[in-house]
XYZ file of C-alpha atoms in Angstrom:
475
model
C 0.000 0.000 0.000
C 1.304 3.463 -0.897
C 1.761 5.886 1.983
C -0.706 8.372 0.385
C -3.346 5.642 0.180
C -2.660 4.675 3.752
C -2.983 8.260 5.026
C -6.302 8.818 3.271
C -7.701 5.588 4.664
C -6.659 6.571 8.180
C -8.330 9.967 7.713
C -11.458 8.128 6.568
C -11.345 5.791 9.576
C -10.882 8.732 11.938
C -13.859 10.604 10.491
C -15.967 7.459 10.704
C -14.988 6.939 14.329
C -15.902 10.520 15.179
C -19.292 10.115 13.529
C -20.091 6.742 15.059
C -18.446 6.836 18.475
C -18.971 10.482 19.356
C -15.478 11.110 20.749
C -14.163 14.691 20.753
C -12.120 15.400 17.648
C -9.075 17.010 19.288
C -8.616 13.972 21.547
C -9.025 11.378 18.791
C -6.830 13.241 16.289
C -4.071 13.543 18.883
C -4.327 9.810 19.607
C -4.051 8.991 15.889
C -1.046 11.293 15.448
C 0.638 9.758 18.486
C 0.061 6.291 17.037
C 1.805 7.258 13.796
C 4.551 9.346 15.391
C 7.137 7.490 13.266
C 5.717 8.953 10.035
C 7.405 11.842 8.282
C 6.282 15.282 9.407
C 4.741 16.046 5.982
C 2.507 12.955 6.090
C 1.295 13.651 9.617
C 0.614 17.265 8.667
C -1.541 16.047 5.762
C -3.483 13.698 8.028
C -4.103 16.442 10.584
C -5.129 19.077 8.077
C -7.558 16.927 6.086
C -9.223 15.522 9.212
C -9.569 18.868 10.980
C -10.480 20.755 7.810
C -13.216 18.275 6.894
C -14.729 18.623 10.358
C -14.462 22.405 10.409
C -16.063 22.815 6.969
C -18.608 20.003 7.286
C -21.788 22.065 6.796
C -20.306 23.820 3.778
C -19.144 20.520 2.250
C -22.576 18.981 2.815
C -24.251 21.934 1.091
C -22.170 21.415 -2.051
C -22.651 17.659 -1.997
C -26.410 18.079 -1.688
C -26.280 20.473 -4.655
C -24.497 17.984 -6.930
C -25.492 14.545 -5.677
C -28.734 12.719 -6.443
C -28.462 11.171 -2.961
C -28.615 13.625 -0.055
C -25.771 13.560 2.465
C -28.118 12.360 5.188
C -29.040 9.254 3.160
C -25.502 8.284 2.161
C -23.798 5.294 3.731
C -21.618 6.598 6.606
C -18.369 5.528 4.915
C -19.333 7.117 1.594
C -20.483 10.294 3.381
C -17.124 10.672 5.156
C -15.215 9.803 1.983
C -17.099 12.402 -0.076
C -16.646 15.106 2.546
C -12.887 14.608 2.880
C -12.509 14.478 -0.903
C -14.449 17.700 -1.512
C -12.372 19.390 1.192
C -9.171 18.433 -0.612
C -10.543 19.678 -3.948
C -11.574 23.053 -2.531
C -8.897 23.791 0.040
C -5.704 21.888 -0.816
C -4.237 23.430 -3.955
C -1.115 21.269 -3.840
C -3.087 18.116 -4.653
C -4.379 17.630 -8.243
C -8.151 17.246 -8.351
C -7.757 14.183 -10.564
C -5.642 12.495 -7.883
C -8.288 13.215 -5.242
C -11.009 11.697 -7.427
C -8.937 8.633 -8.289
C -7.973 7.952 -4.678
C -11.583 8.322 -3.555
C -12.706 5.753 -6.126
C -9.964 3.336 -5.042
C -10.935 3.705 -1.380
C -14.629 3.169 -2.159
C -13.807 -0.067 -4.003
C -11.383 -1.260 -1.347
C -13.980 -0.773 1.407
C -16.656 -2.799 -0.385
C -18.395 -0.150 -2.494
C -17.142 -1.117 -5.963
C -20.590 -0.426 -7.400
C -20.447 3.211 -6.241
C -17.166 4.093 -7.916
C -18.972 5.725 -10.848
C -21.186 7.755 -8.538
C -18.224 8.928 -6.399
C -16.212 9.841 -9.486
C -19.094 11.678 -11.185
C -19.992 13.892 -8.212
C -16.391 14.754 -7.343
C -15.399 15.573 -10.914
C -18.419 17.812 -11.391
C -17.580 19.738 -8.207
C -13.976 19.936 -9.384
C -15.008 21.403 -12.757
C -17.283 24.002 -11.203
C -15.372 24.791 -8.001
C -14.776 28.418 -9.018
C -18.527 29.123 -9.142
C -20.082 26.790 -6.593
C -23.541 27.898 -5.458
C -24.063 29.783 -2.194
C -27.315 31.025 -0.629
C -28.142 34.662 -1.383
C -26.196 36.879 1.023
C -28.976 39.457 1.297
C -32.138 37.396 0.980
C -30.953 34.334 2.916
C -28.488 35.852 5.381
C -28.721 33.126 8.030
C -28.243 30.280 5.547
C -25.489 32.214 3.741
C -23.478 32.657 6.952
C -24.217 29.062 7.930
C -22.800 27.654 4.689
C -19.942 30.122 4.178
C -18.620 29.677 7.730
C -19.968 26.159 8.333
C -21.895 27.198 11.430
C -25.276 25.753 12.495
C -28.091 28.118 11.587
C -29.394 28.437 15.141
C -25.998 29.724 16.310
C -25.875 32.193 13.419
C -29.343 33.435 14.440
C -28.218 33.713 18.067
C -25.236 35.921 17.194
C -27.080 37.969 14.562
C -29.660 38.770 17.228
C -26.998 39.810 19.731
C -24.423 41.497 17.511
C -25.923 42.309 14.124
C -24.585 41.559 10.623
C -21.166 43.266 10.690
C -19.958 41.973 14.060
C -21.296 38.474 13.402
C -19.407 38.329 10.100
C -16.202 39.426 11.868
C -16.762 36.859 14.619
C -17.415 34.001 12.190
C -14.325 34.876 10.156
C -12.306 34.999 13.349
C -13.477 31.534 14.391
C -12.445 30.121 10.992
C -8.958 31.629 10.984
C -5.895 29.497 11.685
C -5.199 29.794 15.397
C -1.527 29.822 16.390
C -0.421 28.038 19.533
C -0.382 30.452 22.470
C 2.707 30.011 24.670
C 2.943 31.497 28.149
C 6.366 31.913 29.701
C 6.848 31.982 33.460
C 5.688 35.479 34.404
C 8.608 36.021 36.776
C 11.186 35.711 33.968
C 12.815 38.927 32.838
C 12.426 40.141 29.252
C 16.048 39.131 28.627
C 15.449 35.611 29.945
C 12.282 35.224 27.855
C 14.040 36.359 24.711
C 16.836 33.872 25.345
C 14.316 31.015 25.385
C 12.491 32.475 22.380
C 15.714 32.505 20.404
C 16.250 28.816 21.137
C 12.722 28.077 19.930
C 13.221 30.140 16.766
C 16.368 28.152 15.969
C 14.090 25.105 15.702
C 12.365 26.775 12.739
C 9.431 28.292 14.628
C 8.074 31.822 14.346
C 7.286 33.547 17.645
C 5.494 36.882 18.002
C 4.848 38.601 21.308
C 1.252 39.246 22.320
C 0.141 42.881 22.311
C -1.717 42.198 25.537
C 0.744 40.429 27.838
C 4.552 40.501 27.507
C 4.990 36.917 28.717
C 2.608 35.420 26.104
C 3.820 34.597 22.572
C 2.090 33.174 19.501
C 3.791 30.206 17.882
C 3.557 29.680 14.120
C 5.322 27.578 11.490
C 5.874 24.798 13.939
C 4.777 21.169 13.608
C 1.986 21.445 16.158
C 1.369 17.709 15.735
C 4.747 17.121 17.390
C 3.305 18.378 20.648
C 4.552 21.136 22.946
C 7.011 18.820 24.688
C 9.340 19.238 21.679
C 9.780 22.973 22.380
C 12.965 24.157 24.092
C 12.034 25.281 27.591
C 8.822 23.279 27.846
C 10.170 20.328 29.817
C 12.325 22.766 31.793
C 9.178 24.439 33.100
C 9.919 27.763 31.420
C 6.770 27.839 29.278
C 3.410 26.183 28.811
C 0.535 26.172 26.340
C -2.069 28.646 27.604
C -4.267 30.985 25.609
C -3.781 34.658 26.299
C -7.465 34.889 27.300
C -6.884 32.453 30.162
C -3.858 34.461 31.343
C -5.916 37.675 31.119
C -8.477 36.160 33.487
C -5.761 35.738 36.122
C -4.468 39.256 35.466
C -8.007 40.614 35.852
C -8.269 39.105 39.348
C -5.516 41.428 40.609
C -3.824 38.729 42.733
C -1.309 40.179 45.217
C 1.725 38.749 46.986
C 0.619 36.610 49.947
C -2.970 36.040 48.743
C -4.838 32.787 49.303
C -6.368 31.865 45.942
C -8.940 29.156 45.225
C -9.254 27.852 41.649
C -12.355 25.693 41.880
C -12.555 24.295 38.310
C -8.824 24.272 37.724
C -7.938 21.616 35.109
C -5.579 21.621 33.274
C -4.009 24.002 35.789
C -2.817 26.948 33.676
C -4.622 29.592 35.719
C -3.647 27.963 39.028
C 0.039 27.974 38.089
C -0.033 31.610 36.952
C -1.964 32.527 40.114
C 0.778 30.818 42.148
C 3.399 32.963 40.417
C 1.386 36.091 41.241
C 0.677 35.089 44.866
C 4.348 34.344 45.606
C 4.472 33.794 49.379
C 0.736 33.075 49.362
C -0.859 29.800 48.323
C -3.250 28.400 45.737
C -5.792 25.614 46.213
C -6.522 24.012 42.834
C -9.592 21.786 42.722
C -11.475 19.797 40.125
C -14.150 17.155 40.023
C -12.215 13.990 39.096
C -8.985 12.203 39.865
C -8.031 12.329 36.174
C -8.424 16.115 36.021
C -6.456 16.650 39.231
C -3.710 14.309 38.005
C -3.393 16.502 34.899
C -3.143 19.615 37.090
C -0.441 17.969 39.205
C 1.578 16.971 36.134
C 1.597 20.573 34.930
C 2.442 21.907 38.384
C 5.442 19.565 38.630
C 6.689 20.510 35.171
C 6.274 24.232 35.856
C 7.830 23.838 39.340
C 4.901 25.351 41.199
C 5.801 25.386 44.902
C 2.795 27.028 46.524
C -0.084 25.088 44.933
C -2.131 22.381 46.614
C -4.519 20.127 44.700
C -7.720 18.419 45.717
C -10.475 16.362 44.087
C -13.674 18.234 44.888
C -17.002 18.979 43.208
C -17.341 22.757 42.816
C -21.112 22.468 43.230
C -20.648 21.124 46.782
C -19.903 23.553 49.619
C -16.906 23.112 51.928
C -17.776 24.864 55.265
C -14.154 24.886 56.469
C -13.232 27.349 53.701
C -16.138 29.755 54.131
C -14.927 33.357 53.912
C -11.254 32.345 53.689
C -10.160 33.185 50.119
C -8.682 36.505 49.031
C -9.439 35.501 45.432
C -11.690 32.817 43.933
C -11.116 31.916 40.285
C -14.388 30.579 38.908
C -13.930 29.303 35.336
C -17.137 27.319 35.069
C -18.201 24.523 32.672
C -19.710 26.266 29.635
C -20.856 25.735 26.056
C -17.332 26.423 24.717
C -18.478 28.472 21.726
C -15.406 30.669 21.996
C -12.961 27.849 21.256
C -14.685 26.430 18.161
C -11.560 27.328 16.192
C -9.585 24.781 18.247
C -12.281 22.210 19.059
C -14.026 22.044 15.731
C -16.901 19.734 16.563
C -18.258 21.739 19.524
C -20.599 23.604 17.167
C -22.194 20.333 16.019
C -22.615 18.944 19.546
C -23.985 21.876 21.513
C -27.758 22.411 21.627
C -30.093 24.984 23.151
C -31.136 22.404 25.734
C -27.542 21.709 26.740
C -26.895 25.427 27.082
C -29.892 25.816 29.374
C -28.583 22.975 31.538
C -25.161 24.612 31.691
C -26.709 27.900 32.837
C -28.378 26.096 35.738
C -25.093 24.398 36.688
C -23.200 27.703 36.495
C -25.636 29.305 38.939
C -25.351 26.362 41.322
C -21.537 26.544 41.308
C -21.573 30.347 41.614
C -23.926 30.255 44.585
C -21.666 27.720 46.305
C -18.290 29.308 45.570
C -19.240 32.893 46.350
C -19.232 31.774 49.997
C -15.489 31.119 49.914
C -14.656 34.783 49.251
C -13.687 36.773 52.336
C -15.212 40.168 53.005
C -13.608 42.560 50.541
C -12.184 39.636 48.542
C -12.443 39.129 44.778
C -14.380 36.585 42.731
C -13.251 36.325 39.101
C -15.852 34.658 36.870
C -14.861 33.435 33.406
C -16.061 31.242 30.544
C -14.717 30.304 27.118
C -18.012 30.980 25.370
C -19.903 33.668 23.425
C -23.407 33.485 24.846
C -25.045 36.300 26.816
C -27.017 34.028 29.151
C -23.828 32.310 30.329
C -21.924 35.586 30.492
C -23.756 38.875 31.040
C -26.690 36.896 32.418
C -24.388 35.567 35.142
C -23.211 39.115 35.926
C -26.836 39.932 36.619
C -27.088 36.798 38.815
C -23.979 37.618 40.872
C -25.231 41.116 41.587
C -28.971 40.565 42.033
C -28.995 37.114 43.623
C -25.647 36.889 45.422
C -25.174 40.520 46.392
C -21.712 40.817 44.843
C -20.288 44.217 43.937
C -19.000 44.779 40.365
C -15.370 45.941 40.191
C -13.986 47.754 37.145
C -11.445 45.878 35.028
C -9.648 49.093 34.097
C -7.199 48.776 36.978
C -6.122 45.226 36.077
C -6.477 44.617 32.318
C -3.967 45.979 29.756
C -4.931 49.123 27.866
C -4.685 47.290 24.514
C -7.464 44.911 25.612
C -9.654 47.704 26.953
C -9.239 49.592 23.660
C -10.597 46.576 21.753
C -13.518 46.424 24.172
C -14.357 50.081 23.385
C -14.138 49.363 19.647
C -16.596 46.478 19.968
C -18.976 48.614 22.049
C -18.834 51.357 19.419
C -19.651 48.871 16.656
C -22.590 47.579 18.718
C -23.952 51.101 19.022
C -23.498 51.645 15.275
C -25.420 48.434 14.601
C -28.224 49.638 16.871
C -27.765 46.594 19.096
C -28.536 46.970 22.790
C -27.061 44.262 25.038
C -29.329 41.228 25.356
C -28.832 41.416 29.139
C -29.063 44.973 30.409
C -26.186 46.116 32.604
C -25.454 49.473 34.164
C -22.331 51.411 33.177
C -20.639 50.268 36.383
C -21.565 46.629 35.736
C -20.381 46.800 32.120
C -17.018 48.137 33.306
C -16.610 44.992 35.427
C -16.811 42.575 32.494
C -15.479 42.004 28.990
C -16.400 39.714 26.100
C -13.335 38.762 24.071
C -14.378 38.059 20.477
C -12.249 36.315 17.820
C -11.832 38.740 14.941
C -11.750 41.666 17.365
C -9.216 40.350 19.861
C -6.080 38.231 19.494
C -7.598 35.600 21.753
C -10.144 32.832 22.034
C -13.761 33.784 22.580
C -13.706 34.367 26.331
C -15.675 36.227 29.000
C -14.281 37.776 32.184
C -16.155 39.452 35.034
C -14.796 40.760 38.345
C -16.715 41.087 41.625
C -16.010 41.984 45.247
C -17.748 40.509 48.251
C -19.366 43.364 50.121
């Protein structure tokens, strides 16, 4: 078997497994890449790109297939459906591969997997799409705006409607483009390193062929490009030495927003994989951090990262954040509350979230968030800070929770201007100005003081994942 044939069949098997077994794509793709770690970098890059690209563009690919196939995508055999999707993706988005080769390999795979009789069908549909790929049909941008955005950016229509209602046409288009962009790996260096020490490690990484650019928001965060991400972060100079870790700048901004001081006692109640806990430990210095999560597996992951990053002032504990611990009532200077959420802000990294989340699941998450918030607010000492965060773009889970903290829990909003970088606050003002121009009032009404205590990071507007941060003080 040729290597190219082998790679395409493994991509097909991976897509089938994702469709049939329901595993999360980023976990399964990593497992497949680990299994074939002995392959050449180019071959593993091909496997990763085709698998992830097919998932990310699935709704768009299905629209074209339904336009050219006599059998709708929903009625295709699962193997043929996955084969057609991955083949159309290669035709449309991988210029280095001849369309004829894609069609031929698809026909060979169909025959090999027991669908000899469908070779003509597979070949006919793919070649027609190939011939007409420069003028493939799209819904009318003006008359069918929701469907147009849904197909163009491969986003479920109900999510498009949600964001159009909240943000309007212009901001939604920017957001959807931002979610589809290639997301570089975000590397956080130990915050206590000097600029000279950071640059020394950066130079060693660059000598490996990587491109590093410093974040405009935080000096100790860099964006990593032109690096074989499928090799894993452990291959980076400084990673195993505990000098850097993979952590999105949005996550680091949440810790910055808390305003942790030397000597503080910090509780991170939903801490896995531990990035915020470790950064909080660096900020607290002589203080201490209690990092908790719900399962042994999650806490083990936190502990592994703490050991690698040489965190000395962090304790870990398996504990359900929805359950109250009376012994810690009113003890914490800072509580970091990054709750389970719908994850709509990280669609660019976890590509199948948008196909899995539903309105019903989001409603259930809102109830869980309120339960955890009600429990964990009790850990904050008088005058202490609670920092609420999510990695989603959904007003009920974000601004709606601001309303809950203030109205139901009696928390006091605290402006983020004293803790967040000016570059981030400037982007917030730009987004607010665009909302006013679009005539969009916030879905959840907040006062000026309450709005100053929170920020929605939007891909396309900010160099970060979609993330929400809100800061409160216990009265």
